[in-house]
């Protein structure tokens, strides 16, 4: 757990970032559809993320990442992309690589991630 955010919270923040980059705006229904979660589950998660000051929700239901939320989302997304690409480059099927990347991205220390990132970047030169 980082900054008081559970792994599931990190996944929600990452999803908000991805949906915002894809569609420009994000609502709870979009998150539910993307993750195939129930609307009530997403609603509870959004309440928790609001309380932790990671998101804001306007009167029309549009969700925006706060600076704190964006920092977490970008960190998790960077890890996800790096691990997915790394695993697929080694022949792991993309769907499995993405699933495994999602597991790895949450439990690795910053130090280990930075070392792996540096290694991968040197290898890909």
PDB file of C-alpha atoms in Angstrom:
ATOM      1  CA  UNK A   1       0.000   0.000   0.000  1.00  0.00           C
ATOM      2  CA  UNK A   2       1.396   3.368  -1.030  1.00  0.00           C
ATOM      3  CA  UNK A   3       0.205   6.743   0.263  1.00  0.00           C
ATOM      4  CA  UNK A   4      -2.787   5.063   1.903  1.00  0.00           C
ATOM      5  CA  UNK A   5      -4.098   3.781  -1.433  1.00  0.00           C
ATOM      6  CA  UNK A   6      -4.890   0.097  -1.778  1.00  0.00           C
ATOM      7  CA  UNK A   7      -3.977  -1.863  -4.899  1.00  0.00           C
ATOM      8  CA  UNK A   8      -7.580  -1.677  -6.110  1.00  0.00           C
ATOM      9  CA  UNK A   9      -7.491   2.102  -5.671  1.00  0.00           C
ATOM     10  CA  UNK A  10      -4.359   2.269  -7.779  1.00  0.00           C
ATOM     11  CA  UNK A  11      -6.125   0.237 -10.474  1.00  0.00           C
ATOM     12  CA  UNK A  12      -9.066   2.651 -10.446  1.00  0.00           C
ATOM     13  CA  UNK A  13      -6.749   5.665 -10.701  1.00  0.00           C
ATOM     14  CA  UNK A  14      -4.870   4.046 -13.582  1.00  0.00           C
ATOM     15  CA  UNK A  15      -8.173   3.324 -15.336  1.00  0.00           C
ATOM     16  CA  UNK A  16      -9.317   6.931 -14.874  1.00  0.00           C
ATOM     17  CA  UNK A  17      -6.041   8.110 -16.434  1.00  0.00           C
ATOM     18  CA  UNK A  18      -6.362   5.734 -19.399  1.00  0.00           C
ATOM     19  CA  UNK A  19     -10.027   6.612 -20.001  1.00  0.00           C
ATOM     20  CA  UNK A  20      -9.297  10.337 -19.728  1.00  0.00           C
ATOM     21  CA  UNK A  21      -6.480  10.022 -22.263  1.00  0.00           C
ATOM     22  CA  UNK A  22      -8.734   7.993 -24.573  1.00  0.00           C
ATOM     23  CA  UNK A  23     -12.039   9.870 -24.230  1.00  0.00           C
ATOM     24  CA  UNK A  24     -11.239  13.230 -22.642  1.00  0.00           C
ATOM     25  CA  UNK A  25     -13.768  12.765 -19.855  1.00  0.00           C
ATOM     26  CA  UNK A  26     -14.595  10.036 -17.379  1.00  0.00           C
ATOM     27  CA  UNK A  27     -17.703   9.055 -15.441  1.00  0.00           C
ATOM     28  CA  UNK A  28     -18.288   6.160 -13.052  1.00  0.00           C
ATOM     29  CA  UNK A  29     -20.264   4.312 -15.726  1.00  0.00           C
ATOM     30  CA  UNK A  30     -17.209   4.450 -18.032  1.00  0.00           C
ATOM     31  CA  UNK A  31     -15.019   2.909 -15.322  1.00  0.00           C
ATOM     32  CA  UNK A  32     -17.594   0.191 -14.623  1.00  0.00           C
ATOM     33  CA  UNK A  33     -17.754  -0.674 -18.334  1.00  0.00           C
ATOM     34  CA  UNK A  34     -13.968  -0.637 -18.776  1.00  0.00           C
ATOM     35  CA  UNK A  35     -13.269  -2.872 -15.788  1.00  0.00           C
ATOM     36  CA  UNK A  36     -16.491  -4.922 -16.027  1.00  0.00           C
ATOM     37  CA  UNK A  37     -17.340  -4.007 -12.420  1.00  0.00           C
ATOM     38  CA  UNK A  38     -20.749  -3.226 -10.968  1.00  0.00           C
ATOM     39  CA  UNK A  39     -21.819   0.410 -10.717  1.00  0.00           C
ATOM     40  CA  UNK A  40     -22.222   0.150  -6.919  1.00  0.00           C
ATOM     41  CA  UNK A  41     -18.649  -1.175  -6.551  1.00  0.00           C
ATOM     42  CA  UNK A  42     -17.298   1.696  -8.623  1.00  0.00           C
ATOM     43  CA  UNK A  43     -19.395   4.177  -6.643  1.00  0.00           C
ATOM     44  CA  UNK A  44     -17.894   2.980  -3.342  1.00  0.00           C
ATOM     45  CA  UNK A  45     -14.380   3.141  -4.811  1.00  0.00           C
ATOM     46  CA  UNK A  46     -14.933   6.692  -6.114  1.00  0.00           C
ATOM     47  CA  UNK A  47     -16.157   7.768  -2.656  1.00  0.00           C
ATOM     48  CA  UNK A  48     -12.962   6.338  -1.116  1.00  0.00           C
ATOM     49  CA  UNK A  49     -10.768   8.058  -3.707  1.00  0.00           C
ATOM     50  CA  UNK A  50     -12.583  11.380  -3.123  1.00  0.00           C
ATOM     51  CA  UNK A  51     -12.028  11.032   0.619  1.00  0.00           C
ATOM     52  CA  UNK A  52      -8.327  10.410  -0.026  1.00  0.00           C
ATOM     53  CA  UNK A  53      -8.231  13.507  -2.236  1.00  0.00           C
ATOM     54  CA  UNK A  54      -7.186  11.561  -5.321  1.00  0.00           C
ATOM     55  CA  UNK A  55     -10.170  12.593  -7.468  1.00  0.00           C
ATOM     56  CA  UNK A  56     -12.832  15.241  -7.719  1.00  0.00           C
ATOM     57  CA  UNK A  57     -16.303  14.682  -9.124  1.00  0.00           C
ATOM     58  CA  UNK A  58     -18.231  17.613 -10.576  1.00  0.00           C
ATOM     59  CA  UNK A  59     -22.015  18.143 -10.420  1.00  0.00           C
ATOM     60  CA  UNK A  60     -22.418  16.309 -13.754  1.00  0.00           C
ATOM     61  CA  UNK A  61     -20.566  13.239 -12.476  1.00  0.00           C
ATOM     62  CA  UNK A  62     -17.341  13.818 -14.393  1.00  0.00           C
ATOM     63  CA  UNK A  63     -14.269  12.540 -12.582  1.00  0.00           C
ATOM     64  CA  UNK A  64     -10.949  14.368 -12.568  1.00  0.00           C
ATOM     65  CA  UNK A  65      -7.688  13.229 -11.031  1.00  0.00           C
ATOM     66  CA  UNK A  66      -6.185  15.567  -8.464  1.00  0.00           C
ATOM     67  CA  UNK A  67      -2.440  16.176  -8.541  1.00  0.00           C
ATOM     68  CA  UNK A  68      -2.014  13.421  -5.943  1.00  0.00           C
ATOM     69  CA  UNK A  69      -4.253  11.042  -7.911  1.00  0.00           C
ATOM     70  CA  UNK A  70      -2.486  11.790 -11.192  1.00  0.00           C
ATOM     71  CA  UNK A  71       0.943  11.111  -9.657  1.00  0.00           C
ATOM     72  CA  UNK A  72      -0.204   7.687  -8.424  1.00  0.00           C
ATOM     73  CA  UNK A  73      -1.986   6.877 -11.690  1.00  0.00           C
ATOM     74  CA  UNK A  74       1.012   7.840 -13.835  1.00  0.00           C
ATOM     75  CA  UNK A  75       3.396   5.816 -11.666  1.00  0.00           C
ATOM     76  CA  UNK A  76       1.208   2.705 -11.874  1.00  0.00           C
ATOM     77  CA  UNK A  77       0.598   3.178 -15.610  1.00  0.00           C
ATOM     78  CA  UNK A  78       4.326   3.574 -16.320  1.00  0.00           C
ATOM     79  CA  UNK A  79       4.986   0.301 -14.520  1.00  0.00           C
ATOM     80  CA  UNK A  80       2.133  -1.431 -16.322  1.00  0.00           C
ATOM     81  CA  UNK A  81       3.347  -0.368 -19.765  1.00  0.00           C
ATOM     82  CA  UNK A  82       6.988  -1.245 -19.059  1.00  0.00           C
ATOM     83  CA  UNK A  83       6.191  -4.708 -17.683  1.00  0.00           C
ATOM     84  CA  UNK A  84       3.641  -5.500 -20.408  1.00  0.00           C
ATOM     85  CA  UNK A  85       6.075  -4.514 -23.165  1.00  0.00           C
ATOM     86  CA  UNK A  86       8.970  -6.325 -21.510  1.00  0.00           C
ATOM     87  CA  UNK A  87       7.038  -9.555 -21.100  1.00  0.00           C
ATOM     88  CA  UNK A  88       5.624  -9.473 -24.642  1.00  0.00           C
ATOM     89  CA  UNK A  89       9.135  -8.851 -25.996  1.00  0.00           C
ATOM     90  CA  UNK A  90      10.109 -12.148 -24.368  1.00  0.00           C
ATOM     91  CA  UNK A  91       7.282 -13.980 -26.120  1.00  0.00           C
ATOM     92  CA  UNK A  92       4.559 -13.863 -23.466  1.00  0.00           C
ATOM     93  CA  UNK A  93       1.121 -13.450 -25.109  1.00  0.00           C
ATOM     94  CA  UNK A  94      -0.118  -9.869 -24.701  1.00  0.00           C
ATOM     95  CA  UNK A  95      -3.201 -10.710 -22.624  1.00  0.00           C
ATOM     96  CA  UNK A  96      -1.137 -12.742 -20.158  1.00  0.00           C
ATOM     97  CA  UNK A  97       1.620 -10.115 -20.106  1.00  0.00           C
ATOM     98  CA  UNK A  98      -0.901  -7.373 -19.283  1.00  0.00           C
ATOM     99  CA  UNK A  99      -2.441  -9.490 -16.516  1.00  0.00           C
ATOM    100  CA  UNK A 100       0.961 -10.283 -15.013  1.00  0.00           C
ATOM    101  CA  UNK A 101       2.069  -6.651 -15.342  1.00  0.00           C
ATOM    102  CA  UNK A 102      -0.987  -5.639 -13.326  1.00  0.00           C
ATOM    103  CA  UNK A 103       0.125  -7.919 -10.503  1.00  0.00           C
ATOM    104  CA  UNK A 104       3.793  -6.883 -10.601  1.00  0.00           C
ATOM    105  CA  UNK A 105       3.180  -3.127 -10.826  1.00  0.00           C
ATOM    106  CA  UNK A 106       1.730  -2.906  -7.314  1.00  0.00           C
ATOM    107  CA  UNK A 107       4.163  -4.906  -5.231  1.00  0.00           C
ATOM    108  CA  UNK A 108       7.570  -3.809  -6.506  1.00  0.00           C
ATOM    109  CA  UNK A 109       9.587  -1.210  -4.613  1.00  0.00           C
ATOM    110  CA  UNK A 110      10.547   2.020  -6.324  1.00  0.00           C
ATOM    111  CA  UNK A 111      14.209   0.987  -6.160  1.00  0.00           C
ATOM    112  CA  UNK A 112      13.622  -2.361  -7.857  1.00  0.00           C
ATOM    113  CA  UNK A 113      11.370  -0.805 -10.503  1.00  0.00           C
ATOM    114  CA  UNK A 114      13.957   1.853 -11.343  1.00  0.00           C
ATOM    115  CA  UNK A 115      16.684  -0.809 -11.633  1.00  0.00           C
ATOM    116  CA  UNK A 116      14.531  -2.952 -13.936  1.00  0.00           C
ATOM    117  CA  UNK A 117      13.530   0.102 -15.980  1.00  0.00           C
ATOM    118  CA  UNK A 118      17.190   1.086 -16.420  1.00  0.00           C
ATOM    119  CA  UNK A 119      18.086  -2.496 -17.418  1.00  0.00           C
ATOM    120  CA  UNK A 120      15.229  -2.729 -19.928  1.00  0.00           C
ATOM    121  CA  UNK A 121      16.087   0.654 -21.444  1.00  0.00           C
ATOM    122  CA  UNK A 122      19.771  -0.311 -21.834  1.00  0.00           C
ATOM    123  CA  UNK A 123      18.809  -3.658 -23.361  1.00  0.00           C
ATOM    124  CA  UNK A 124      16.490  -1.998 -25.876  1.00  0.00           C
ATOM    125  CA  UNK A 125      19.140   0.472 -27.132  1.00  0.00           C
TER     126      UNK A 125
END
